[in-house]
Amino acid sequence: MSRFLPDRFTVLLVCTVIVASVLPIRGEAADWFGIATDIAIGLLFFLHGARLSRDVVVAGVLHWRLHLTILATTFAVFPLMGLAIGFIPENILPSPLYMGILFLCVLPSTVQSSIAFTSMAGGNVPAAVCAASGSNILGMFLTPLLAGILLSTTGDAGFSMDALEKILLQLLAPFVAGQLLQPWIGDWIRSKKKILAPVDRGSILMVVYLAFSEAVVEGLWHTFSAADIGVVILLDVGLLAIVLCLTMFGSRALGFSKEDEITLTFCGSKKSLASGVPMANAIFASQSASIGAIVLPLMLFHQIQLMICAVIAQKYADRLKQSETTAVAAAI
């Protein structure tokens, strides 16, 4: 039963939204808090770069066919489904929330949870590390590009060189710096995982608080009803269910092994909150009133994917144990 309960980080996210709704930061304090948030996000991506071992990258890249399939799912299948959702009338799915769904669909995969679930289920962990990390690196370029293309079809936005420049400076530059220093500081940073964990989560909470504060000041909760939120939850569940079926059964049709099927299922179905929130802050910087609504579908998807994938990972793990037991019994 505990697997269906929200994790600690999700509880912190909910508390952050509540605090932002009751005590939103504004004025000069918001400006200074925004600077601190940018610094925290830069540190977050520096640590991501410093943690990633080059040996793991080289080992994973060799499995190119699996990686191309994962990338196609992340940056082609998801966006196409997002466009299909656009046929829902605006009186059912308001435009800012639809922008959030589209933005969700062009985001890269998660890193930590994709690898954790792949490991738990008995999948190809080295390939998962490479696929998830590669998805995030490519996402720094593909996400703003795809967001500009897809959102231009709705008339809400277009491709912004300013947004791309901000992502390159705030996210990619620190990541590259961390990767360059990885041979000297990588082992130390990986050994201090518990000490540095607050940077990961704290920086995301800072961005969420700032985004929702701006949105609340502009009247976010007076704009959307409980029914609107319910529609977003149903769409999130539908997106995840479709992609899980496509990756699970598609991997078998493509002849992948069970280990690779598990990797494709978990890496191809995830969307990164850690990368998504900072990117939303950069891409939609000129639409501060909408950022809270835009990241809302992603925050909901984050918890939904954790709960559902935890159950699937456990099913894979149980099946693996059962097959191992059967094999031992047959040998005896």
mmCIF file of C-alpha atoms in Angstrom:
data_model
loop_
_atom_site.group_PDB
_atom_site.id
_atom_site.type_symbol
_atom_site.label_atom_id
_atom_site.label_comp_id
_atom_site.label_asym_id
_atom_site.label_seq_id
_atom_site.Cartn_x
_atom_site.Cartn_y
_atom_site.Cartn_z
ATOM 1 C CA MET A 1 0.000 0.000 0.000
ATOM 2 C CA SER A 2 2.893 2.384 0.755
ATOM 3 C CA ARG A 3 3.913 2.370 -2.936
ATOM 4 C CA PHE A 4 0.738 4.343 -3.720
ATOM 5 C CA LEU A 5 1.531 7.028 -1.130
ATOM 6 C CA PRO A 6 3.302 10.198 -2.246
ATOM 7 C CA ASP A 7 7.076 10.282 -1.750
ATOM 8 C CA ARG A 8 8.655 12.875 0.548
ATOM 9 C CA PHE A 9 9.642 15.157 -2.316
ATOM 10 C CA THR A 10 6.082 15.246 -3.644
ATOM 11 C CA VAL A 11 4.848 16.184 -0.167
ATOM 12 C CA LEU A 12 7.428 19.010 -0.138
ATOM 13 C CA LEU A 13 6.226 20.135 -3.590
ATOM 14 C CA VAL A 14 2.629 20.274 -2.383
ATOM 15 C CA CYS A 15 3.691 22.205 0.729
ATOM 16 C CA THR A 16 5.669 24.619 -1.452
ATOM 17 C CA VAL A 17 2.612 25.282 -3.633
ATOM 18 C CA ILE A 18 0.487 25.825 -0.498
ATOM 19 C CA VAL A 19 3.016 28.280 0.956
ATOM 20 C CA ALA A 20 3.242 30.115 -2.382
ATOM 21 C CA SER A 21 -0.558 30.288 -2.492
ATOM 22 C CA VAL A 22 -0.808 31.737 1.038
ATOM 23 C CA LEU A 23 2.464 33.725 1.228
ATOM 24 C CA PRO A 24 3.621 34.484 -2.328
ATOM 25 C CA ILE A 25 6.922 36.320 -2.662
ATOM 26 C CA ARG A 26 6.717 39.560 -4.616
ATOM 27 C CA GLY A 27 8.455 42.815 -5.416
ATOM 28 C CA GLU A 28 12.155 43.320 -4.706
ATOM 29 C CA ALA A 29 12.267 40.192 -2.545
ATOM 30 C CA ALA A 30 11.113 38.146 -5.547
ATOM 31 C CA ASP A 31 13.888 39.667 -7.679
ATOM 32 C CA TRP A 32 16.590 38.663 -5.187
ATOM 33 C CA PHE A 33 15.014 35.251 -4.719
ATOM 34 C CA GLY A 34 15.055 34.808 -8.504
ATOM 35 C CA ILE A 35 18.809 35.476 -8.598
ATOM 36 C CA ALA A 36 19.377 32.941 -5.812
ATOM 37 C CA THR A 37 17.220 30.438 -7.713
ATOM 38 C CA ASP A 38 19.276 30.872 -10.903
ATOM 39 C CA ILE A 39 22.469 30.215 -8.923
ATOM 40 C CA ALA A 40 20.968 27.118 -7.297
ATOM 41 C CA ILE A 41 19.860 25.728 -10.684
ATOM 42 C CA GLY A 42 23.325 26.325 -12.148
ATOM 43 C CA LEU A 43 24.843 24.413 -9.216
ATOM 44 C CA LEU A 44 22.325 21.599 -9.743
ATOM 45 C CA PHE A 45 23.395 21.057 -13.367
ATOM 46 C CA PHE A 46 27.081 21.406 -12.474
ATOM 47 C CA LEU A 47 26.657 18.512 -10.036
ATOM 48 C CA HIS A 48 24.779 16.492 -12.697
ATOM 49 C CA GLY A 49 27.745 16.895 -15.041
ATOM 50 C CA ALA A 50 30.302 16.064 -12.364
ATOM 51 C CA ARG A 51 28.466 12.882 -11.302
ATOM 52 C CA LEU A 52 28.204 11.337 -14.766
ATOM 53 C CA SER A 53 31.054 8.889 -15.385
ATOM 54 C CA ARG A 54 32.482 8.887 -18.918
ATOM 55 C CA ASP A 55 33.032 5.133 -18.772
ATOM 56 C CA VAL A 56 29.302 4.654 -18.271
ATOM 57 C CA VAL A 57 28.549 6.943 -21.218
ATOM 58 C CA VAL A 58 30.906 5.033 -23.545
ATOM 59 C CA ALA A 59 29.492 1.663 -22.463
ATOM 60 C CA GLY A 60 25.923 2.776 -22.951
ATOM 61 C CA VAL A 61 26.385 4.526 -26.311
ATOM 62 C CA LEU A 62 27.298 1.207 -27.928
ATOM 63 C CA HIS A 63 23.657 0.120 -27.607
ATOM 64 C CA TRP A 64 22.585 2.713 -30.200
ATOM 65 C CA ARG A 65 19.437 0.925 -31.419
ATOM 66 C CA LEU A 66 17.875 0.963 -27.954
ATOM 67 C CA HIS A 67 18.825 4.599 -27.406
ATOM 68 C CA LEU A 68 17.329 5.741 -30.710
ATOM 69 C CA THR A 69 14.066 4.008 -29.795
ATOM 70 C CA ILE A 70 13.999 5.721 -26.390
ATOM 71 C CA LEU A 71 14.758 9.123 -27.918
ATOM 72 C CA ALA A 72 12.071 8.628 -30.567
ATOM 73 C CA THR A 73 9.538 7.858 -27.839
ATOM 74 C CA THR A 74 10.603 10.859 -25.739
ATOM 75 C CA PHE A 75 10.893 13.500 -28.466
ATOM 76 C CA ALA A 76 8.545 12.220 -31.205
ATOM 77 C CA VAL A 77 5.776 9.979 -29.841
ATOM 78 C CA PHE A 78 5.053 12.146 -26.798
ATOM 79 C CA PRO A 79 4.900 15.435 -28.803
ATOM 80 C CA LEU A 80 2.564 13.860 -31.372
ATOM 81 C CA MET A 81 0.212 12.799 -28.571
ATOM 82 C CA GLY A 82 0.425 16.318 -27.185
ATOM 83 C CA LEU A 83 -0.695 17.730 -30.525
ATOM 84 C CA ALA A 84 -3.595 15.257 -30.601
ATOM 85 C CA ILE A 85 -4.761 16.553 -27.205
ATOM 86 C CA GLY A 86 -5.079 19.969 -28.865
ATOM 87 C CA PHE A 87 -8.365 18.816 -30.409
ATOM 88 C CA ILE A 88 -9.961 19.000 -26.950
ATOM 89 C CA PRO A 89 -12.098 22.180 -26.786
ATOM 90 C CA GLU A 90 -10.713 25.061 -24.714
ATOM 91 C CA ASN A 91 -13.799 25.113 -22.493
ATOM 92 C CA ILE A 92 -12.719 21.642 -21.302
ATOM 93 C CA LEU A 93 -8.939 22.167 -21.302
ATOM 94 C CA PRO A 94 -7.965 25.857 -20.822
ATOM 95 C CA SER A 95 -5.156 27.155 -23.020
ATOM 96 C CA PRO A 96 -2.502 27.619 -20.268
ATOM 97 C CA LEU A 97 -3.017 24.048 -19.067
ATOM 98 C CA TYR A 98 -2.810 22.773 -22.646
ATOM 99 C CA MET A 99 0.472 24.667 -22.994
ATOM 100 C CA GLY A 100 1.583 22.781 -19.885
ATOM 101 C CA ILE A 101 0.612 19.446 -21.451
ATOM 102 C CA LEU A 102 2.516 20.308 -24.651
ATOM 103 C CA PHE A 103 5.541 21.401 -22.624
ATOM 104 C CA LEU A 104 5.391 18.148 -20.636
ATOM 105 C CA CYS A 105 5.422 16.178 -23.895
ATOM 106 C CA VAL A 106 8.682 17.745 -25.170
ATOM 107 C CA LEU A 107 10.681 17.259 -21.958
ATOM 108 C CA PRO A 108 13.558 14.761 -21.585
ATOM 109 C CA SER A 109 13.385 11.624 -19.468
ATOM 110 C CA THR A 110 14.124 11.521 -15.752
ATOM 111 C CA VAL A 111 17.551 10.323 -14.623
ATOM 112 C CA GLN A 112 17.371 9.062 -11.043
ATOM 113 C CA SER A 113 13.973 7.352 -11.088
ATOM 114 C CA SER A 114 14.469 5.814 -14.562
ATOM 115 C CA ILE A 115 17.710 4.207 -13.418
ATOM 116 C CA ALA A 116 16.279 3.205 -10.033
ATOM 117 C CA PHE A 117 13.219 1.494 -11.524
ATOM 118 C CA THR A 118 15.317 -0.196 -14.228
ATOM 119 C CA SER A 119 17.652 -1.569 -11.562
ATOM 120 C CA MET A 120 14.776 -2.681 -9.340
ATOM 121 C CA ALA A 121 13.102 -4.513 -12.243
ATOM 122 C CA GLY A 122 16.288 -6.249 -13.404
ATOM 123 C CA GLY A 123 16.807 -4.246 -16.597
ATOM 124 C CA ASN A 124 19.894 -3.033 -18.477
ATOM 125 C CA VAL A 125 21.204 -0.471 -15.979
ATOM 126 C CA PRO A 126 24.264 0.804 -17.960
ATOM 127 C CA ALA A 127 22.012 1.459 -20.956
ATOM 128 C CA ALA A 128 19.481 3.201 -18.688
ATOM 129 C CA VAL A 129 22.183 5.489 -17.276
ATOM 130 C CA CYS A 130 23.324 6.426 -20.777
ATOM 131 C CA ALA A 131 19.800 6.806 -22.191
ATOM 132 C CA ALA A 132 18.480 8.964 -19.362
ATOM 133 C CA SER A 133 21.594 11.140 -19.236
ATOM 134 C CA GLY A 134 21.722 11.504 -23.028
ATOM 135 C CA SER A 135 18.040 12.417 -23.089
ATOM 136 C CA ASN A 136 18.675 15.284 -20.665
ATOM 137 C CA ILE A 137 21.710 16.556 -22.566
ATOM 138 C CA LEU A 138 19.855 16.532 -25.897
ATOM 139 C CA GLY A 139 16.804 17.961 -24.161
ATOM 140 C CA MET A 140 18.652 21.219 -23.516
ATOM 141 C CA PHE A 141 18.517 21.788 -27.286
ATOM 142 C CA LEU A 142 15.457 19.784 -28.365
ATOM 143 C CA THR A 143 13.025 20.897 -25.655
ATOM 144 C CA PRO A 144 13.127 24.662 -26.409
ATOM 145 C CA LEU A 145 13.147 23.916 -30.159
ATOM 146 C CA LEU A 146 10.161 21.550 -29.988
ATOM 147 C CA ALA A 147 8.347 23.809 -27.523
ATOM 148 C CA GLY A 148 8.727 26.718 -29.936
ATOM 149 C CA ILE A 149 7.482 24.660 -32.885
ATOM 150 C CA LEU A 150 4.509 23.079 -31.107
ATOM 151 C CA LEU A 151 3.408 26.165 -29.234
ATOM 152 C CA SER A 152 3.580 28.233 -32.424
ATOM 153 C CA THR A 153 0.829 25.999 -33.811
ATOM 154 C CA THR A 154 -1.419 27.130 -30.956
ATOM 155 C CA GLY A 155 -0.577 30.793 -31.404
ATOM 156 C CA ASP A 156 0.794 31.013 -27.854
ATOM 157 C CA ALA A 157 4.531 31.210 -28.522
ATOM 158 C CA GLY A 158 7.285 30.606 -31.024
ATOM 159 C CA PHE A 159 10.928 29.589 -30.951
ATOM 160 C CA SER A 160 12.899 32.022 -28.815
ATOM 161 C CA MET A 161 16.655 32.473 -29.182
ATOM 162 C CA ASP A 162 16.625 34.259 -25.814
ATOM 163 C CA ALA A 163 15.154 31.153 -24.159
ATOM 164 C CA LEU A 164 17.716 28.907 -25.849
ATOM 165 C CA GLU A 165 20.537 31.244 -24.809
ATOM 166 C CA LYS A 166 19.321 31.230 -21.215
ATOM 167 C CA ILE A 167 19.152 27.428 -21.180
ATOM 168 C CA LEU A 168 22.640 27.136 -22.660
ATOM 169 C CA LEU A 169 24.110 29.549 -20.121
ATOM 170 C CA GLN A 170 22.180 28.438 -17.054
ATOM 171 C CA LEU A 171 21.918 24.692 -17.658
ATOM 172 C CA LEU A 172 24.343 23.469 -20.332
ATOM 173 C CA ALA A 173 27.391 25.577 -19.395
ATOM 174 C CA PRO A 174 27.417 24.387 -15.746
ATOM 175 C CA PHE A 175 26.810 20.811 -16.923
ATOM 176 C CA VAL A 176 29.787 20.952 -19.314
ATOM 177 C CA ALA A 177 31.946 22.498 -16.586
ATOM 178 C CA GLY A 178 31.021 19.675 -14.238
ATOM 179 C CA GLN A 179 31.736 17.076 -16.919
ATOM 180 C CA LEU A 180 35.178 18.601 -17.617
ATOM 181 C CA LEU A 181 36.031 18.492 -13.909
ATOM 182 C CA GLN A 182 34.494 15.037 -13.440
ATOM 183 C CA PRO A 183 37.816 13.107 -13.513
ATOM 184 C CA TRP A 184 39.019 15.094 -10.488
ATOM 185 C CA ILE A 185 35.867 15.700 -8.448
ATOM 186 C CA GLY A 186 33.415 13.028 -9.689
ATOM 187 C CA ASP A 187 34.273 10.354 -7.121
ATOM 188 C CA TRP A 188 34.104 12.866 -4.263
ATOM 189 C CA ILE A 189 30.704 14.210 -5.381
ATOM 190 C CA ARG A 190 29.272 10.705 -5.810
ATOM 191 C CA SER A 191 30.520 9.781 -2.307
ATOM 192 C CA LYS A 192 28.769 12.854 -0.832
ATOM 193 C CA LYS A 193 25.391 12.048 -2.354
ATOM 194 C CA LYS A 194 23.442 12.464 0.896
ATOM 195 C CA ILE A 195 25.120 15.761 1.740
ATOM 196 C CA LEU A 196 24.524 17.213 -1.738
ATOM 197 C CA ALA A 197 20.968 15.848 -2.122
ATOM 198 C CA PRO A 198 19.392 19.079 -0.754
ATOM 199 C CA VAL A 199 20.851 20.948 -3.757
ATOM 200 C CA ASP A 200 18.877 18.724 -6.161
ATOM 201 C CA ARG A 201 15.561 19.046 -4.415
ATOM 202 C CA GLY A 202 16.039 22.467 -2.885
ATOM 203 C CA SER A 203 16.714 24.141 -6.225
ATOM 204 C CA ILE A 204 13.544 22.661 -7.735
ATOM 205 C CA LEU A 205 11.486 23.737 -4.727
ATOM 206 C CA MET A 206 12.886 27.262 -5.102
ATOM 207 C CA VAL A 207 11.830 27.429 -8.772
ATOM 208 C CA VAL A 208 8.375 26.033 -7.988
ATOM 209 C CA TYR A 209 7.878 28.538 -5.156
ATOM 210 C CA LEU A 210 8.937 31.455 -7.351
ATOM 211 C CA ALA A 211 6.815 30.309 -10.315
ATOM 212 C CA PHE A 212 3.686 29.722 -8.252
ATOM 213 C CA SER A 213 4.161 32.955 -6.308
ATOM 214 C CA GLU A 214 4.137 34.914 -9.570
ATOM 215 C CA ALA A 215 1.149 32.924 -10.810
ATOM 216 C CA VAL A 216 -0.800 33.368 -7.566
ATOM 217 C CA VAL A 217 -0.190 37.128 -7.613
ATOM 218 C CA GLU A 218 -1.693 37.107 -11.124
ATOM 219 C CA GLY A 219 -4.734 35.057 -9.958
ATOM 220 C CA LEU A 220 -3.843 31.429 -10.828
ATOM 221 C CA TRP A 221 -6.323 29.756 -8.456
ATOM 222 C CA HIS A 222 -9.129 32.053 -9.522
ATOM 223 C CA THR A 223 -8.596 31.018 -13.149
ATOM 224 C CA PHE A 224 -8.869 27.208 -12.911
ATOM 225 C CA SER A 225 -11.495 25.034 -11.249
ATOM 226 C CA ALA A 226 -11.244 21.610 -9.628
ATOM 227 C CA ALA A 227 -12.754 20.196 -12.818
ATOM 228 C CA ASP A 228 -9.879 21.704 -14.846
ATOM 229 C CA ILE A 229 -7.328 20.020 -12.569
ATOM 230 C CA GLY A 230 -9.260 16.746 -12.853
ATOM 231 C CA VAL A 231 -9.052 16.911 -16.661
ATOM 232 C CA VAL A 232 -5.271 17.393 -16.459
ATOM 233 C CA ILE A 233 -4.919 14.378 -14.150
ATOM 234 C CA LEU A 234 -6.939 12.202 -16.554
ATOM 235 C CA LEU A 235 -4.823 13.356 -19.510
ATOM 236 C CA ASP A 236 -1.596 12.700 -17.600
ATOM 237 C CA VAL A 237 -2.736 9.185 -16.742
ATOM 238 C CA GLY A 238 -3.805 8.597 -20.358
ATOM 239 C CA LEU A 239 -0.470 9.797 -21.769
ATOM 240 C CA LEU A 240 1.492 7.584 -19.410
ATOM 241 C CA ALA A 241 -0.703 4.533 -20.026
ATOM 242 C CA ILE A 242 -0.400 4.814 -23.812
ATOM 243 C CA VAL A 243 3.386 5.251 -23.756
ATOM 244 C CA LEU A 244 3.853 2.386 -21.292
ATOM 245 C CA CYS A 245 1.889 0.078 -23.618
ATOM 246 C CA LEU A 246 3.793 1.287 -26.693
ATOM 247 C CA THR A 247 7.216 0.841 -25.086
ATOM 248 C CA MET A 248 6.428 -2.470 -23.423
ATOM 249 C CA PHE A 249 4.831 -4.220 -26.386
ATOM 250 C CA GLY A 250 6.805 -2.314 -29.031
ATOM 251 C CA SER A 251 10.098 -3.485 -27.543
ATOM 252 C CA ARG A 252 8.972 -7.092 -27.954
ATOM 253 C CA ALA A 253 7.940 -6.468 -31.560
ATOM 254 C CA LEU A 254 11.383 -4.955 -32.218
ATOM 255 C CA GLY A 255 13.106 -8.018 -30.788
ATOM 256 C CA PHE A 256 14.694 -6.443 -27.715
ATOM 257 C CA SER A 257 15.658 -8.644 -24.778
ATOM 258 C CA LYS A 258 13.648 -8.554 -21.546
ATOM 259 C CA GLU A 259 16.394 -6.420 -19.920
ATOM 260 C CA ASP A 260 16.224 -3.902 -22.776
ATOM 261 C CA GLU A 261 12.407 -3.965 -22.682
ATOM 262 C CA ILE A 262 12.555 -2.873 -19.054
ATOM 263 C CA THR A 263 15.010 -0.076 -19.878
ATOM 264 C CA LEU A 264 12.882 1.166 -22.777
ATOM 265 C CA THR A 265 9.708 1.014 -20.680
ATOM 266 C CA PHE A 266 11.053 3.122 -17.831
ATOM 267 C CA CYS A 267 13.352 5.522 -19.721
ATOM 268 C CA GLY A 268 10.871 6.108 -22.545
ATOM 269 C CA SER A 269 7.819 6.802 -20.381
ATOM 270 C CA LYS A 270 9.289 9.305 -17.913
ATOM 271 C CA LYS A 271 9.364 13.102 -17.985
ATOM 272 C CA SER A 272 11.864 15.045 -15.894
ATOM 273 C CA LEU A 273 10.630 17.449 -13.256
ATOM 274 C CA ALA A 274 14.237 18.364 -12.381
ATOM 275 C CA SER A 275 14.943 19.558 -15.941
ATOM 276 C CA GLY A 276 11.417 20.670 -16.769
ATOM 277 C CA VAL A 277 10.873 23.292 -14.087
ATOM 278 C CA PRO A 278 14.098 25.245 -14.807
ATOM 279 C CA MET A 279 13.436 25.012 -18.557
ATOM 280 C CA ALA A 280 9.899 26.347 -18.094
ATOM 281 C CA ASN A 281 11.364 29.221 -16.127
ATOM 282 C CA ALA A 282 13.667 30.031 -19.060
ATOM 283 C CA ILE A 283 11.322 29.356 -21.989
ATOM 284 C CA PHE A 284 8.296 31.137 -20.523
ATOM 285 C CA ALA A 285 10.174 33.916 -18.703
ATOM 286 C CA SER A 286 8.088 36.554 -20.458
ATOM 287 C CA GLN A 287 4.849 34.855 -19.386
ATOM 288 C CA SER A 288 5.313 34.817 -15.601
ATOM 289 C CA ALA A 289 1.568 34.648 -15.027
ATOM 290 C CA SER A 290 1.410 31.348 -16.952
ATOM 291 C CA ILE A 291 4.450 29.493 -15.567
ATOM 292 C CA GLY A 292 2.550 28.125 -12.580
ATOM 293 C CA ALA A 293 -0.172 26.729 -14.847
ATOM 294 C CA ILE A 294 2.405 25.401 -17.319
ATOM 295 C CA VAL A 295 4.351 23.393 -14.717
ATOM 296 C CA LEU A 296 1.192 22.114 -12.986
ATOM 297 C CA PRO A 297 0.604 19.201 -15.449
ATOM 298 C CA LEU A 298 4.277 18.237 -15.050
ATOM 299 C CA MET A 299 4.071 18.203 -11.251
ATOM 300 C CA LEU A 300 1.000 15.984 -11.385
ATOM 301 C CA PHE A 301 2.618 13.709 -13.996
ATOM 302 C CA HIS A 302 5.682 13.407 -11.749
ATOM 303 C CA GLN A 303 3.745 11.753 -8.929
ATOM 304 C CA ILE A 304 1.582 9.661 -11.254
ATOM 305 C CA GLN A 305 4.629 8.207 -13.053
ATOM 306 C CA LEU A 306 6.329 7.369 -9.757
ATOM 307 C CA MET A 307 3.310 5.503 -8.380
ATOM 308 C CA ILE A 308 2.473 3.568 -11.552
ATOM 309 C CA CYS A 309 6.079 2.736 -12.476
ATOM 310 C CA ALA A 310 6.782 1.554 -8.929
ATOM 311 C CA VAL A 311 4.032 -1.038 -9.317
ATOM 312 C CA ILE A 312 5.289 -2.116 -12.770
ATOM 313 C CA ALA A 313 8.886 -2.367 -11.542
ATOM 314 C CA GLN A 314 7.759 -4.592 -8.683
ATOM 315 C CA LYS A 315 5.855 -6.815 -11.131
ATOM 316 C CA TYR A 316 8.976 -7.192 -13.281
ATOM 317 C CA ALA A 317 11.059 -7.953 -10.178
ATOM 318 C CA ASP A 318 8.576 -10.587 -8.959
ATOM 319 C CA ARG A 319 8.537 -12.214 -12.402
ATOM 320 C CA LEU A 320 12.334 -12.287 -12.448
ATOM 321 C CA LYS A 321 12.466 -13.959 -9.036
ATOM 322 C CA GLN A 322 9.841 -16.477 -10.119
ATOM 323 C CA SER A 323 11.770 -17.394 -13.288
ATOM 324 C CA GLU A 324 15.002 -17.759 -11.294
ATOM 325 C CA THR A 325 13.236 -20.029 -8.796
ATOM 326 C CA THR A 326 11.803 -22.098 -11.648
ATOM 327 C CA ALA A 327 15.238 -22.388 -13.262
ATOM 328 C CA VAL A 328 16.820 -23.561 -9.993
ATOM 329 C CA ALA A 329 14.048 -26.111 -9.448
ATOM 330 C CA ALA A 330 14.466 -27.440 -13.000
ATOM 331 C CA ALA A 331 18.210 -27.784 -12.490
ATOM 332 C CA ILE A 332 17.648 -29.829 -9.353
#
